[in-house]
XYZ file of C-alpha atoms in Angstrom:
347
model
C -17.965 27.668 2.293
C -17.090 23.974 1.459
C -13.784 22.472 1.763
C -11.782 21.798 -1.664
C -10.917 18.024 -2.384
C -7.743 17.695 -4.295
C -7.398 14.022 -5.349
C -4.308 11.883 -7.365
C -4.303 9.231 -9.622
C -7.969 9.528 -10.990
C -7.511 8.357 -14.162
C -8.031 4.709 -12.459
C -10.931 3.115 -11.834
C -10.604 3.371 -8.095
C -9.783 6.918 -7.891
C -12.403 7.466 -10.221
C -14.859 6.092 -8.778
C -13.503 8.009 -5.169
C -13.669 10.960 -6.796
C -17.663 10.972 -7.803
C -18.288 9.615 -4.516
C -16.824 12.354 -2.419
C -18.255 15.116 -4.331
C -21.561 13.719 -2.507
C -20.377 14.822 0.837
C -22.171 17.980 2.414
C -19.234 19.495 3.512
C -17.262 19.347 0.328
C -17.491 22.146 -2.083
C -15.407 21.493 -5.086
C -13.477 18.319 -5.826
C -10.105 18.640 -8.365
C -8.793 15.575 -10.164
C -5.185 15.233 -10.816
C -3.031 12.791 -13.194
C -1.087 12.823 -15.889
C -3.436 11.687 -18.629
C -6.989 12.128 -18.634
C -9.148 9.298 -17.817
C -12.097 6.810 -19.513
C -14.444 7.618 -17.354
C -16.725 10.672 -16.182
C -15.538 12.330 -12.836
C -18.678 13.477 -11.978
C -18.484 17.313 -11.614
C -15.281 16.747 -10.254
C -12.662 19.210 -12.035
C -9.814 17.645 -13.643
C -6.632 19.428 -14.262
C -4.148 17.177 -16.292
C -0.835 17.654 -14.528
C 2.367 15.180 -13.446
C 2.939 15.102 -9.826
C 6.582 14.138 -10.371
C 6.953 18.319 -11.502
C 6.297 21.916 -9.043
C 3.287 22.549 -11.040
C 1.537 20.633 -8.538
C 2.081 23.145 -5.923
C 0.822 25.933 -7.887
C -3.006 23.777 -7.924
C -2.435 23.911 -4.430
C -2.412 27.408 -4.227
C -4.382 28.429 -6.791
C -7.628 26.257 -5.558
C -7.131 26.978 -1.397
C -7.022 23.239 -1.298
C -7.903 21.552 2.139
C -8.026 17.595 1.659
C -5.117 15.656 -0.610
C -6.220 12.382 -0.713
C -3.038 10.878 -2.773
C -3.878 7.931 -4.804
C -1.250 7.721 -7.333
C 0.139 5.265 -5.564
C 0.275 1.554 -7.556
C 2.054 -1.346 -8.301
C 1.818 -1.763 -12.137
C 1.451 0.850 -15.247
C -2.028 2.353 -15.765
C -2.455 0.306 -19.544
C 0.416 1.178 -22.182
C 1.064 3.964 -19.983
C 4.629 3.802 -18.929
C 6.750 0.744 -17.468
C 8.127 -0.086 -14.110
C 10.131 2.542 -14.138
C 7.675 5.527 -14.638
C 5.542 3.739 -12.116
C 8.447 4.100 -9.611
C 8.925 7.447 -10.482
C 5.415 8.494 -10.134
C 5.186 6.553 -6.762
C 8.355 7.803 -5.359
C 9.257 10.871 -6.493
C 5.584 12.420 -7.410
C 4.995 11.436 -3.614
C 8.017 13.690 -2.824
C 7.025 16.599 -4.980
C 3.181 16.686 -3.772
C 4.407 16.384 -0.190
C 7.060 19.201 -0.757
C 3.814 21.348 -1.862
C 1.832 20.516 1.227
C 4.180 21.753 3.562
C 4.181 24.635 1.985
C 0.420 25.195 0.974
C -1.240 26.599 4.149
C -4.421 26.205 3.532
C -3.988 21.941 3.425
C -5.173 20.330 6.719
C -5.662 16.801 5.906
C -3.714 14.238 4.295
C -5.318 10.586 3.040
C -2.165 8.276 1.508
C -3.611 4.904 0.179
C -0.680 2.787 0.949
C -0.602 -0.860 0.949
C -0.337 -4.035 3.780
C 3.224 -4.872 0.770
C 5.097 -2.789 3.315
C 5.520 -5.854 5.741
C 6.701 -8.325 3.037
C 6.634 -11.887 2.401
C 8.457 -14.199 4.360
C 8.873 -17.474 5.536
C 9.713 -15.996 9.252
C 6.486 -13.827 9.741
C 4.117 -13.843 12.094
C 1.066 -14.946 11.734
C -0.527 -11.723 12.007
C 0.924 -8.072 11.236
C -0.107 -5.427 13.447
C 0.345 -1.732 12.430
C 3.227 -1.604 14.711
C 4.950 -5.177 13.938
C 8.220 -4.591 11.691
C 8.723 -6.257 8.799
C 11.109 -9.715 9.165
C 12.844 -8.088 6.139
C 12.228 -4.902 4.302
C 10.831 -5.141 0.928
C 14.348 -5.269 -1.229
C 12.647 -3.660 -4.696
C 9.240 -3.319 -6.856
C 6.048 -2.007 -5.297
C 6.603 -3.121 -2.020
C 9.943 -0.983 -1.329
C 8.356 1.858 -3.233
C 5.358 1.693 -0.376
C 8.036 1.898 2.132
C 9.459 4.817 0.917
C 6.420 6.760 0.303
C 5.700 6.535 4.051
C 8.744 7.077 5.480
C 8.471 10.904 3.477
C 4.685 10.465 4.733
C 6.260 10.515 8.517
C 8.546 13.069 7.316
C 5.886 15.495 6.245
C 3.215 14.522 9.681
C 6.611 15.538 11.506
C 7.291 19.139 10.012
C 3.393 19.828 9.527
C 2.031 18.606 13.156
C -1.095 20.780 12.083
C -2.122 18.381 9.506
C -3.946 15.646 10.061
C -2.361 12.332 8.129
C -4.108 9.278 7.861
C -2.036 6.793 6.245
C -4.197 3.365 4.725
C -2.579 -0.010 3.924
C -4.900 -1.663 2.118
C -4.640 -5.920 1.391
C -5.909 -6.995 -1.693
C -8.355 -4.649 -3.385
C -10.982 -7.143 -5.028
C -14.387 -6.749 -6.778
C -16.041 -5.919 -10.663
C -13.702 -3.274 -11.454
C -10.783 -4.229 -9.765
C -7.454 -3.807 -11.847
C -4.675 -5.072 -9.321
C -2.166 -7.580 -9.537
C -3.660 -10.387 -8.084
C -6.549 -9.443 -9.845
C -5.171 -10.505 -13.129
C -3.302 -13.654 -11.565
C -7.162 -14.552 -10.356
C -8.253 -14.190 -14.144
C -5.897 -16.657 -15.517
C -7.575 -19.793 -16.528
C -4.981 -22.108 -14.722
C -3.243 -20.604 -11.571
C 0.450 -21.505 -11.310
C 1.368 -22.043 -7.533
C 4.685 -22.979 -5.851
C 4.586 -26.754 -4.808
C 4.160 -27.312 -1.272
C 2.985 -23.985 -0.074
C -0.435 -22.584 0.230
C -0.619 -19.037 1.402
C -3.238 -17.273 3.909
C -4.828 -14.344 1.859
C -6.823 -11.816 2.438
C -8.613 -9.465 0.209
C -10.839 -5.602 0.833
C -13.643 -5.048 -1.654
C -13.497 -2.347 -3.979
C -16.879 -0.623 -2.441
C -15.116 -0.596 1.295
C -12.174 0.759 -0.092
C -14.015 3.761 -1.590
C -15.836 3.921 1.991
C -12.682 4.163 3.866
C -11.209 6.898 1.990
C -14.261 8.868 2.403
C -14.193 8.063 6.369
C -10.254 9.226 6.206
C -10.899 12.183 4.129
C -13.700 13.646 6.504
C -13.803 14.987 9.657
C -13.442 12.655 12.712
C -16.799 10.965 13.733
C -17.775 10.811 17.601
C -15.190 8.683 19.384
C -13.222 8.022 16.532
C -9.786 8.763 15.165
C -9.170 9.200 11.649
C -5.484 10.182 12.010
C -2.927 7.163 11.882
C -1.674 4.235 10.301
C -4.476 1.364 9.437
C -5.044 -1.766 8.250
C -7.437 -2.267 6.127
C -9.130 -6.047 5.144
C -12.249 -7.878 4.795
C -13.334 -10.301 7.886
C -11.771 -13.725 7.522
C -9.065 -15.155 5.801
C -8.630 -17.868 2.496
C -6.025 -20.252 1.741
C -4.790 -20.063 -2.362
C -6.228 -23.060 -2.824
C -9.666 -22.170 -1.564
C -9.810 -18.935 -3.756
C -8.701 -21.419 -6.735
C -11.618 -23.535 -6.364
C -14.327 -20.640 -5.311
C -12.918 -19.271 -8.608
C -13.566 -22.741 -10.960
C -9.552 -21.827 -11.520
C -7.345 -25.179 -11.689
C -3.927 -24.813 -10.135
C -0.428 -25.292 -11.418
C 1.616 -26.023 -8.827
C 5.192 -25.293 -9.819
C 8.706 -25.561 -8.101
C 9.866 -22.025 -7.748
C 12.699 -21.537 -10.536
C 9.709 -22.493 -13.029
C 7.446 -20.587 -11.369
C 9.965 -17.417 -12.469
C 10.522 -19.185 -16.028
C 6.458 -18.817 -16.312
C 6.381 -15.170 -15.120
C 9.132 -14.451 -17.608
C 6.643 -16.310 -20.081
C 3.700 -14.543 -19.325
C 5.240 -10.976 -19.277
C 7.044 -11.589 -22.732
C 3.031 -12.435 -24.309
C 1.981 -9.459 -22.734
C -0.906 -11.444 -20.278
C 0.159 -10.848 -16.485
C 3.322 -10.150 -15.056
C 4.448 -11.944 -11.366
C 6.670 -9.367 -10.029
C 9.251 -11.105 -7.531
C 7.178 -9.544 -4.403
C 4.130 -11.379 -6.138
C 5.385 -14.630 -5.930
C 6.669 -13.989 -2.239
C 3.219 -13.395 -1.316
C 1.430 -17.025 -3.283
C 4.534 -18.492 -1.608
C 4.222 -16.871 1.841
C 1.175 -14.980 2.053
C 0.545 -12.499 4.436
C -2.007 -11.714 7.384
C -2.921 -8.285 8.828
C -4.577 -7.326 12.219
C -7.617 -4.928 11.499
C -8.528 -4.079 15.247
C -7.526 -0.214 15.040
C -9.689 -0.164 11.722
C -13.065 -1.022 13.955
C -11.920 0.601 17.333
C -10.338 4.007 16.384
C -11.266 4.669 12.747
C -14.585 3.366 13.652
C -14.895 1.119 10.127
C -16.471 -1.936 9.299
C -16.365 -3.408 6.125
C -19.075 -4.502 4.487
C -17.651 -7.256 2.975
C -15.758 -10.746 4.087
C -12.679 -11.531 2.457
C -14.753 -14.256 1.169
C -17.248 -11.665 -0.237
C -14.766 -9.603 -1.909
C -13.771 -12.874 -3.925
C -17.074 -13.930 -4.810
C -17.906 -10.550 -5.804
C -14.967 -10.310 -8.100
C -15.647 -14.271 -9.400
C -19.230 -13.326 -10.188
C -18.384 -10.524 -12.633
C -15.021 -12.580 -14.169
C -17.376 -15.154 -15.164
C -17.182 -18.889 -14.712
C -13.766 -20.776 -14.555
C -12.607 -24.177 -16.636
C -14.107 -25.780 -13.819
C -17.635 -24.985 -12.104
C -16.682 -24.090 -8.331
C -19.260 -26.962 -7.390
C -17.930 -29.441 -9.377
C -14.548 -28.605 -8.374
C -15.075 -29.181 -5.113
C -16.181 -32.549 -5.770
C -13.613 -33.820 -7.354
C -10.751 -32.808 -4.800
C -13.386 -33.980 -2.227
C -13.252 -37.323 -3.775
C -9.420 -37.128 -4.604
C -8.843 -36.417 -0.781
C -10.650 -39.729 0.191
C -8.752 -41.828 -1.573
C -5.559 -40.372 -0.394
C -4.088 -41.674 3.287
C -5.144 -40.001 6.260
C -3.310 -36.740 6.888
C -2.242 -36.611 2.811
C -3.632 -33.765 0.714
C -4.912 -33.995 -2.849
């Protein structure tokens, strides 16, 4: 018999698309999709069960399928379309994480735990080092939005790993998820024909691709490989990092550059006309950026991406279409507008 494959949050794209790739695993006998509205797309032969994590009922699918595997996805940063606001996103992040983790401890028959977190738990700031390790604290905790809500949901995740040693929890923090079908934050900032910036900072970035993310879920929801580890906290990035401004122009995307009150004014702007909405951790990150270390990612969960930081962008790029600018040409002219300027001055 085949283990059973409970997954959250599949009425996204990405846990969509999770969900028809791990019913192609040998060892996995039935997969169940869970979340609160049905989704667009076909789940393979993946059962979905329409159901809220934020209520008990989740613990009775527990039960009732002898799940094995939760691999909790329902974990995001903005509303899944018109569905909800800010605060239903919370709720679902926060206390649906609670409730499905309440059911796990008591469900038996679960032995693994996959939590796709995100790298927002260390924060932007203008104090951090230049590279966060798994185990580097945060210069200051997240103080609301997305980011706090990731810190919450693993502090329960250490919670549960302590009262269920006999489940194995792999916890992923994922940087920037980029590619065709990506529907993150920065992912709409990236689609705006002009990118507003804060004057006189340009942030390190650096991005996953959509396709590695679905790979490393599958790596944490199976069983360990030869000399690896699939039980932990990772990071989890492309190779390489980009400034802003070297996404902008890979993009043919123009940049605003903005001091930081207007910056604010223009995300109050662009969330009143209903096109994308800077949350204040977003704008901490194009002011700060951030940088993660991805060494336990190779060396104990035995993963390499498949794609550069660099890929991941170009990837997304090609299917977003052209910007107002042609990359190529784009380059040229700030090529030009840097020789003119006096040595050590940037265009």
């Amino acid at each position: 018999m085949g283990k059973v494959v409970l997954v959250t949050g599949v009425a996204r794209r990405l846990g969509g698309r999770f969900v028809r790739r791990i019913q192609r695993e040998p060892d996995v006998e039935r997969v169940i999709g869970v979340d609160a509205v049905p989704p667009e797309h076909h789940l393979g032969g993946a059962d979905f069960v329409r159901a809220d994590i934020r209520h008990p009922t989740i613990g009775k699918l527990l039960a009732e399928y002898g799940v094995h595997t939760v691999v909790h996805m329902d974990i995001n940063g903005t509303p899944l379309g018109a569905r909800g606001n800010r605060a239903s996103v919370k709720e679902t992040n926060v206390i649906g994480t609670m409730q499905l983790l309440g059911a796990c401890q008591k469900a038996p028959s679960v032995q693994r735990l996959v939590v796709k977190s995100s790298t927002n738990v260390y924060g932007s700031a203008p104090r951090d080092p230049a590279v966060f390790s798994e185990t580097t604290p945060p210069k200051s905790l997240p103080s609301g939005g997305f980011a706090k809500d990731t810190v919450e949901v693993e502090g329960y995740v250490r919670g549960f790993a302590r009262r269920r040693p006999d489940v194995a929890v792999c916890v992923l923090r994922f940087a920037n998820i980029l590619g065709p079908c990506a529907d993150s934050p920065l992912a709409e900032y990236f689609a705006l024909p002009v990118l507003p910036t804060v004057i006189g900072y340009d942030p390190r970035l650096q991005f996953v691709h959509e396709k590695d993310a679905i790979e490393v879920l599958r790596i944490a929801a199976s069983e360990p490989r030869r000399s690896t580890l699939n039980s932990g906290t990772f990071n989890i990035a492309g190779d390489g990092v980009l400034l802003l401004s070297q996404a902008a122009r890979r993009l043919g995307r123009p940049t605003l550059p903005l001091l930081l009150p207007t910056l604010r004014w223009a995300r109050t702007a662009l969330r009143s006309l209903g096109i994308t909405d800077f949350s204040p951790e977003q704008i901490r990150l194009l002011t700060h950026g951030r940088v993660v270390a991805t060494t336990q990612m190779r060396e104990t969960l035995g993963f390499e991406p498949e794609h550069t930081t660099a890929g991941a962008l170009a990837d997304y790029a090609h299917s977003r279409g052209p910007g107002l600018l042609p990359p190529e040409t784009l380059a040229r002219t700030v090529d030009r507008l840097a020789a003119l300027l006096p040595a050590g001055a940037q265009p």
